[in-house]
PDB file of C-alpha atoms in Angstrom:
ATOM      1  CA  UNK A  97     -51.690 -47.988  -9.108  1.00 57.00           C
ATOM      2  CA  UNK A  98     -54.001 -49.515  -7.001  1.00 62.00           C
ATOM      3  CA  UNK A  99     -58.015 -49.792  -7.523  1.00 80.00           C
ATOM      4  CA  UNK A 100     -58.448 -50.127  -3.869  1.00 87.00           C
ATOM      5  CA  UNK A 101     -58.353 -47.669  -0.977  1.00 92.00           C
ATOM      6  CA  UNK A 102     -54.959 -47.476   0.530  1.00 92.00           C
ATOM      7  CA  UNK A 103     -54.412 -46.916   3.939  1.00 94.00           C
ATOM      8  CA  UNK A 104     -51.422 -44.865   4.884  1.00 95.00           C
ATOM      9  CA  UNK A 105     -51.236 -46.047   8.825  1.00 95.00           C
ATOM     10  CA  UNK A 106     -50.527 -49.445   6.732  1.00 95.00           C
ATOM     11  CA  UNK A 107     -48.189 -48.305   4.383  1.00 95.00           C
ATOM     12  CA  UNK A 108     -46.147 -46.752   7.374  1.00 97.00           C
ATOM     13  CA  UNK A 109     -45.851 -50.116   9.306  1.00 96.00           C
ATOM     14  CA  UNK A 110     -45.023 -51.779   6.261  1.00 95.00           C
ATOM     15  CA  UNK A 111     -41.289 -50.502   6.702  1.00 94.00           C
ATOM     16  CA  UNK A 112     -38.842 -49.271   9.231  1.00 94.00           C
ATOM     17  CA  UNK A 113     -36.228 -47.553   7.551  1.00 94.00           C
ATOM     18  CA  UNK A 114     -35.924 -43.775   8.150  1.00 95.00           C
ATOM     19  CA  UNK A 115     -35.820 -41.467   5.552  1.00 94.00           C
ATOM     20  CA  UNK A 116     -36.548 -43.618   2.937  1.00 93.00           C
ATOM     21  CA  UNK A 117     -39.481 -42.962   1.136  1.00 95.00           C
ATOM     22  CA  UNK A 118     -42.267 -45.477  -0.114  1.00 96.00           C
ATOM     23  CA  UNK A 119     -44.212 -44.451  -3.025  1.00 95.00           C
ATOM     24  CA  UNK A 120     -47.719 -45.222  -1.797  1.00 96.00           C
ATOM     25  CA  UNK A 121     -49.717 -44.322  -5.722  1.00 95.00           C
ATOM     26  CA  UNK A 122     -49.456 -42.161  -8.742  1.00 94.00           C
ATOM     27  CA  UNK A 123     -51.368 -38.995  -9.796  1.00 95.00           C
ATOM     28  CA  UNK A 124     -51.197 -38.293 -13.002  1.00 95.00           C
ATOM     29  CA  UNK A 125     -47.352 -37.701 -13.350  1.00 95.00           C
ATOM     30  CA  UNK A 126     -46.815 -37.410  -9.585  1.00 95.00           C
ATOM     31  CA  UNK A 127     -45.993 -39.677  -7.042  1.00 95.00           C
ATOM     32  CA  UNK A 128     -47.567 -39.883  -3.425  1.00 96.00           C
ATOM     33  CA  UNK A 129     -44.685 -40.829  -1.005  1.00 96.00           C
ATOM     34  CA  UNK A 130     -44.950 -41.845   2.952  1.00 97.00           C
ATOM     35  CA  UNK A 131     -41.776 -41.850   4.983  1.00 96.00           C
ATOM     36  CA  UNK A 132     -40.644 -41.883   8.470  1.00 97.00           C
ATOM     37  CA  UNK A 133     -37.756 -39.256   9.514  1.00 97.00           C
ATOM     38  CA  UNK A 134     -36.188 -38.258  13.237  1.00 97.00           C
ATOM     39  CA  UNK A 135     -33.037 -36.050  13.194  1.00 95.00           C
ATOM     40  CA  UNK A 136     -32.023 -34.165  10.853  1.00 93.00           C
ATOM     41  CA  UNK A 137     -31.478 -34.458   6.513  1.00 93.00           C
ATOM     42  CA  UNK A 138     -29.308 -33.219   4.191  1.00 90.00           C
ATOM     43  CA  UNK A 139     -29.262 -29.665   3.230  1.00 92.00           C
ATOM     44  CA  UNK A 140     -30.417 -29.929  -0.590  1.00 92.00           C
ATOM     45  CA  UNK A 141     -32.389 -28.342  -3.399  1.00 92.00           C
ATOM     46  CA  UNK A 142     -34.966 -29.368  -5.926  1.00 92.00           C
ATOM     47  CA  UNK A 143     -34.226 -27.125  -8.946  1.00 93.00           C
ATOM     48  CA  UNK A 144     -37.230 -27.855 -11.292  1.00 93.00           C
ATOM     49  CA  UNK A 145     -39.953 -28.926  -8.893  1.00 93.00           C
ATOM     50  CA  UNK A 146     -41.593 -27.235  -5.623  1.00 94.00           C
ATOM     51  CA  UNK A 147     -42.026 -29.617  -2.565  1.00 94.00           C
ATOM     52  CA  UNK A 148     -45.147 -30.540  -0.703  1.00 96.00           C
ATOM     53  CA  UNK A 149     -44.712 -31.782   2.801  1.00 97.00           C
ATOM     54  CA  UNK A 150     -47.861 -33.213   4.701  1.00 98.00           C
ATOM     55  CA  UNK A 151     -47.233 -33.780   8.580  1.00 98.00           C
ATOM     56  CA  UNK A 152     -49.017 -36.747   9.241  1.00 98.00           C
ATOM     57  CA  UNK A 153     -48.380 -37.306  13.052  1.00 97.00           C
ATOM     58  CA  UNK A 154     -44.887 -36.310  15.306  1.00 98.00           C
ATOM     59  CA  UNK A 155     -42.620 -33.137  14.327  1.00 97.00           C
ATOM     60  CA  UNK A 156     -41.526 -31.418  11.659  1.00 98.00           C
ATOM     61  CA  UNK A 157     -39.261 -28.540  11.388  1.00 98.00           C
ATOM     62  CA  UNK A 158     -38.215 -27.742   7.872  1.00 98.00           C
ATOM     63  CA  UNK A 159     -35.298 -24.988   8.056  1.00 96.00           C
ATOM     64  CA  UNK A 160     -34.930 -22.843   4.713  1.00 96.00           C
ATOM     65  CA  UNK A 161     -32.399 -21.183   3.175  1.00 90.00           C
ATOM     66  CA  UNK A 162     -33.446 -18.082   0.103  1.00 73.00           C
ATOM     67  CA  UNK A 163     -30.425 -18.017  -1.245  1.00 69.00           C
ATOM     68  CA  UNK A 164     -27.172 -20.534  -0.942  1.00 62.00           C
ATOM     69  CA  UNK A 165     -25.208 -19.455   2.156  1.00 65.00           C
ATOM     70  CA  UNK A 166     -27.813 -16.783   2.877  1.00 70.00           C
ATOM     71  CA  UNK A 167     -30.034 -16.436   6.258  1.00 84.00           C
ATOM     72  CA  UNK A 168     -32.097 -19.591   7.107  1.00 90.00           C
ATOM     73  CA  UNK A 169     -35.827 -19.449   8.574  1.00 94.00           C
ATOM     74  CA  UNK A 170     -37.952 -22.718  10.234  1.00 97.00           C
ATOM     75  CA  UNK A 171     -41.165 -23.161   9.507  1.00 97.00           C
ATOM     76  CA  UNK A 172     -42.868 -25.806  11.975  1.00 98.00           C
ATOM     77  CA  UNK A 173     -45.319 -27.875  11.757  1.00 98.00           C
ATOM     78  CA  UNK A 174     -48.089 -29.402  13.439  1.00 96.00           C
ATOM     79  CA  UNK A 175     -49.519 -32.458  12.784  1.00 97.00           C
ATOM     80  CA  UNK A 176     -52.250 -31.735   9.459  1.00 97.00           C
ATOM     81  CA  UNK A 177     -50.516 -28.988   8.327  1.00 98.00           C
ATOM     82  CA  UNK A 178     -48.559 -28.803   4.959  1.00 98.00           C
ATOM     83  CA  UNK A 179     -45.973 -26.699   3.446  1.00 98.00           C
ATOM     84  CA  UNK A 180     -44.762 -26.352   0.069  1.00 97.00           C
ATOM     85  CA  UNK A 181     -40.425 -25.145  -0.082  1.00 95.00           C
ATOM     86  CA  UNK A 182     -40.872 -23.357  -3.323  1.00 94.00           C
ATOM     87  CA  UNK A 183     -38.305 -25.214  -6.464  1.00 93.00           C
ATOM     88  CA  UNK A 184     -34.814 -23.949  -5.778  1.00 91.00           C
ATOM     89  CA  UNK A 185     -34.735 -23.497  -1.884  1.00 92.00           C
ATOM     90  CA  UNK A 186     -32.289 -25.479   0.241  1.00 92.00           C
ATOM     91  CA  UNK A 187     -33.669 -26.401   2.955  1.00 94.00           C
ATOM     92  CA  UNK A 188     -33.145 -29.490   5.637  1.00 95.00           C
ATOM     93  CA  UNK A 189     -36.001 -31.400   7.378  1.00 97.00           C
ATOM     94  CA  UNK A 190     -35.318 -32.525  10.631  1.00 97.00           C
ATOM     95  CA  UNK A 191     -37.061 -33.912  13.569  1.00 98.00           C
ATOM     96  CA  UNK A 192     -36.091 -34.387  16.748  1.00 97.00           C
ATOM     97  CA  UNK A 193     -38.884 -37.092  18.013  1.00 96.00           C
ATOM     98  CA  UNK A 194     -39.735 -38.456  14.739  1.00 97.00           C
ATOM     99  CA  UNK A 195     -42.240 -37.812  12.352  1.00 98.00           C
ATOM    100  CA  UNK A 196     -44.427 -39.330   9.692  1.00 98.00           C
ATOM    101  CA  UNK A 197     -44.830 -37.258   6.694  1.00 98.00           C
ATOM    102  CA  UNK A 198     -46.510 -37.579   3.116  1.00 98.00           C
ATOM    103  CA  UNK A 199     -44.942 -36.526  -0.272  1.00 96.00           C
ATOM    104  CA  UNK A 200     -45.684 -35.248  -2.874  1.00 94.00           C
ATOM    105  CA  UNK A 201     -43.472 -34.884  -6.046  1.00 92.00           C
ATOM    106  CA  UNK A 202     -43.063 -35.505  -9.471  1.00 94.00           C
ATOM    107  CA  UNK A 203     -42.433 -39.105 -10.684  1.00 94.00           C
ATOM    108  CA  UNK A 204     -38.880 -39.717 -10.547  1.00 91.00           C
ATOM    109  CA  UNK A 205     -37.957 -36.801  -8.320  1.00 89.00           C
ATOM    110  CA  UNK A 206     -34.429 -37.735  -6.339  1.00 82.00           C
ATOM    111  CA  UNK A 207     -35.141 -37.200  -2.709  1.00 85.00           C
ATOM    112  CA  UNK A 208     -31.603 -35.014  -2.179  1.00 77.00           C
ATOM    113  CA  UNK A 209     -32.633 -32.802  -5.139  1.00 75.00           C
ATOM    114  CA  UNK A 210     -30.900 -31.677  -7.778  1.00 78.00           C
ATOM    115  CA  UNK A 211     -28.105 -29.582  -5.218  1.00 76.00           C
ATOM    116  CA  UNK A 212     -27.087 -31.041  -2.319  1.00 76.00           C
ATOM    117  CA  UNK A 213     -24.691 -31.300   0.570  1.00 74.00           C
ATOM    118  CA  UNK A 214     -22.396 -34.909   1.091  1.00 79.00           C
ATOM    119  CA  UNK A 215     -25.191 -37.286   1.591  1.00 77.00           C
ATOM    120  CA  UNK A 216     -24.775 -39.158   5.504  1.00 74.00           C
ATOM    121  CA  UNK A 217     -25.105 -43.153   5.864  1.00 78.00           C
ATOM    122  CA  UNK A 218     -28.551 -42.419   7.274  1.00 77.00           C
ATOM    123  CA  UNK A 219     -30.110 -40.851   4.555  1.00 80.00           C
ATOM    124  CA  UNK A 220     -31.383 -42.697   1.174  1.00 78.00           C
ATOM    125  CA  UNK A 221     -30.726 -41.255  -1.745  1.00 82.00           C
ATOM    126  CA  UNK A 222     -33.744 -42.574  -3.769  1.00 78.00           C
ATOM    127  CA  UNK A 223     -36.646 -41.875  -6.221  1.00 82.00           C
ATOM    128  CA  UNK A 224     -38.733 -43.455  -3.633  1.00 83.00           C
ATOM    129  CA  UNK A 225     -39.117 -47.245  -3.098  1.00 84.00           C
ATOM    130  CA  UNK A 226     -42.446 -49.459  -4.182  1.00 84.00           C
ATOM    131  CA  UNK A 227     -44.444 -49.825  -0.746  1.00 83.00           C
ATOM    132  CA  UNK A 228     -44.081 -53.524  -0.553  1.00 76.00           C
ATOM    133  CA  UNK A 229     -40.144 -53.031  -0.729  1.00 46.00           C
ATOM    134  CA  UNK A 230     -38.079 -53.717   2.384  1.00 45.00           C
TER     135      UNK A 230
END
């Protein structure tokens, strides 16, 4: 954990790769985790652990899903705005100009949660990378 500030504009151009997250510190038992995304995720679920999702600039479209198979919803949004999917939703990020986002989860959390679709080439299946990895 750093003692310094830690600027997340830096952290973002520290890395190109698309949804692969860098952890950027630790709270408590948490990490905080930058990423860049465009198009679309994997359907998935986090069982044990809600989701917080921090738009930091582009678009973000999170579709949702109550109940596996069941109806979905989108919830959009702008730039500033968060959202929390609630622990045992699937639901699918996507974004269709690219987005910047902020995470945050518990230490160790896999990003394609604990129920998930077949995983695509494009996606990283990760507990989130250190900041300075490339």
């Amino acid at each position: 954990m750093s003692e310094q500030p830690i600027s997340l504009n830096d952290a973002l151009d520290s890395f190109e790769q698309l949804w692969s997250p860098r952890i950027v510190t630790r709270v408590n038992d948490y990490d905080v985790r930058v990423a860049k995304v465009r198009g679309e995720y994997v359907w998935h679920a986090h069982d044990d652990t809600d989701e917080f999702f921090l738009l930091l600039d582009g678009d973000l479209r999170i579709r949702l899903r109550e109940r596996a198979g069941g109806a979905e919803r989108v919830v959009t949004l702008e730039r500033g705005s968060v959202f929390v999917v609630p622990r045992g939703t699937e639901h699918r990020p996507e974004s269709d100009g690219g987005a910047a986002i902020l995470l945050f989860e518990p230490t160790g959390t896999l990003t394609v949660g604990d129920r998930h679709e077949e995983v695509p080439d494009h996606v990283d299946a990760t507990t989130g990378h250190a900041l300075d990895a490339g």
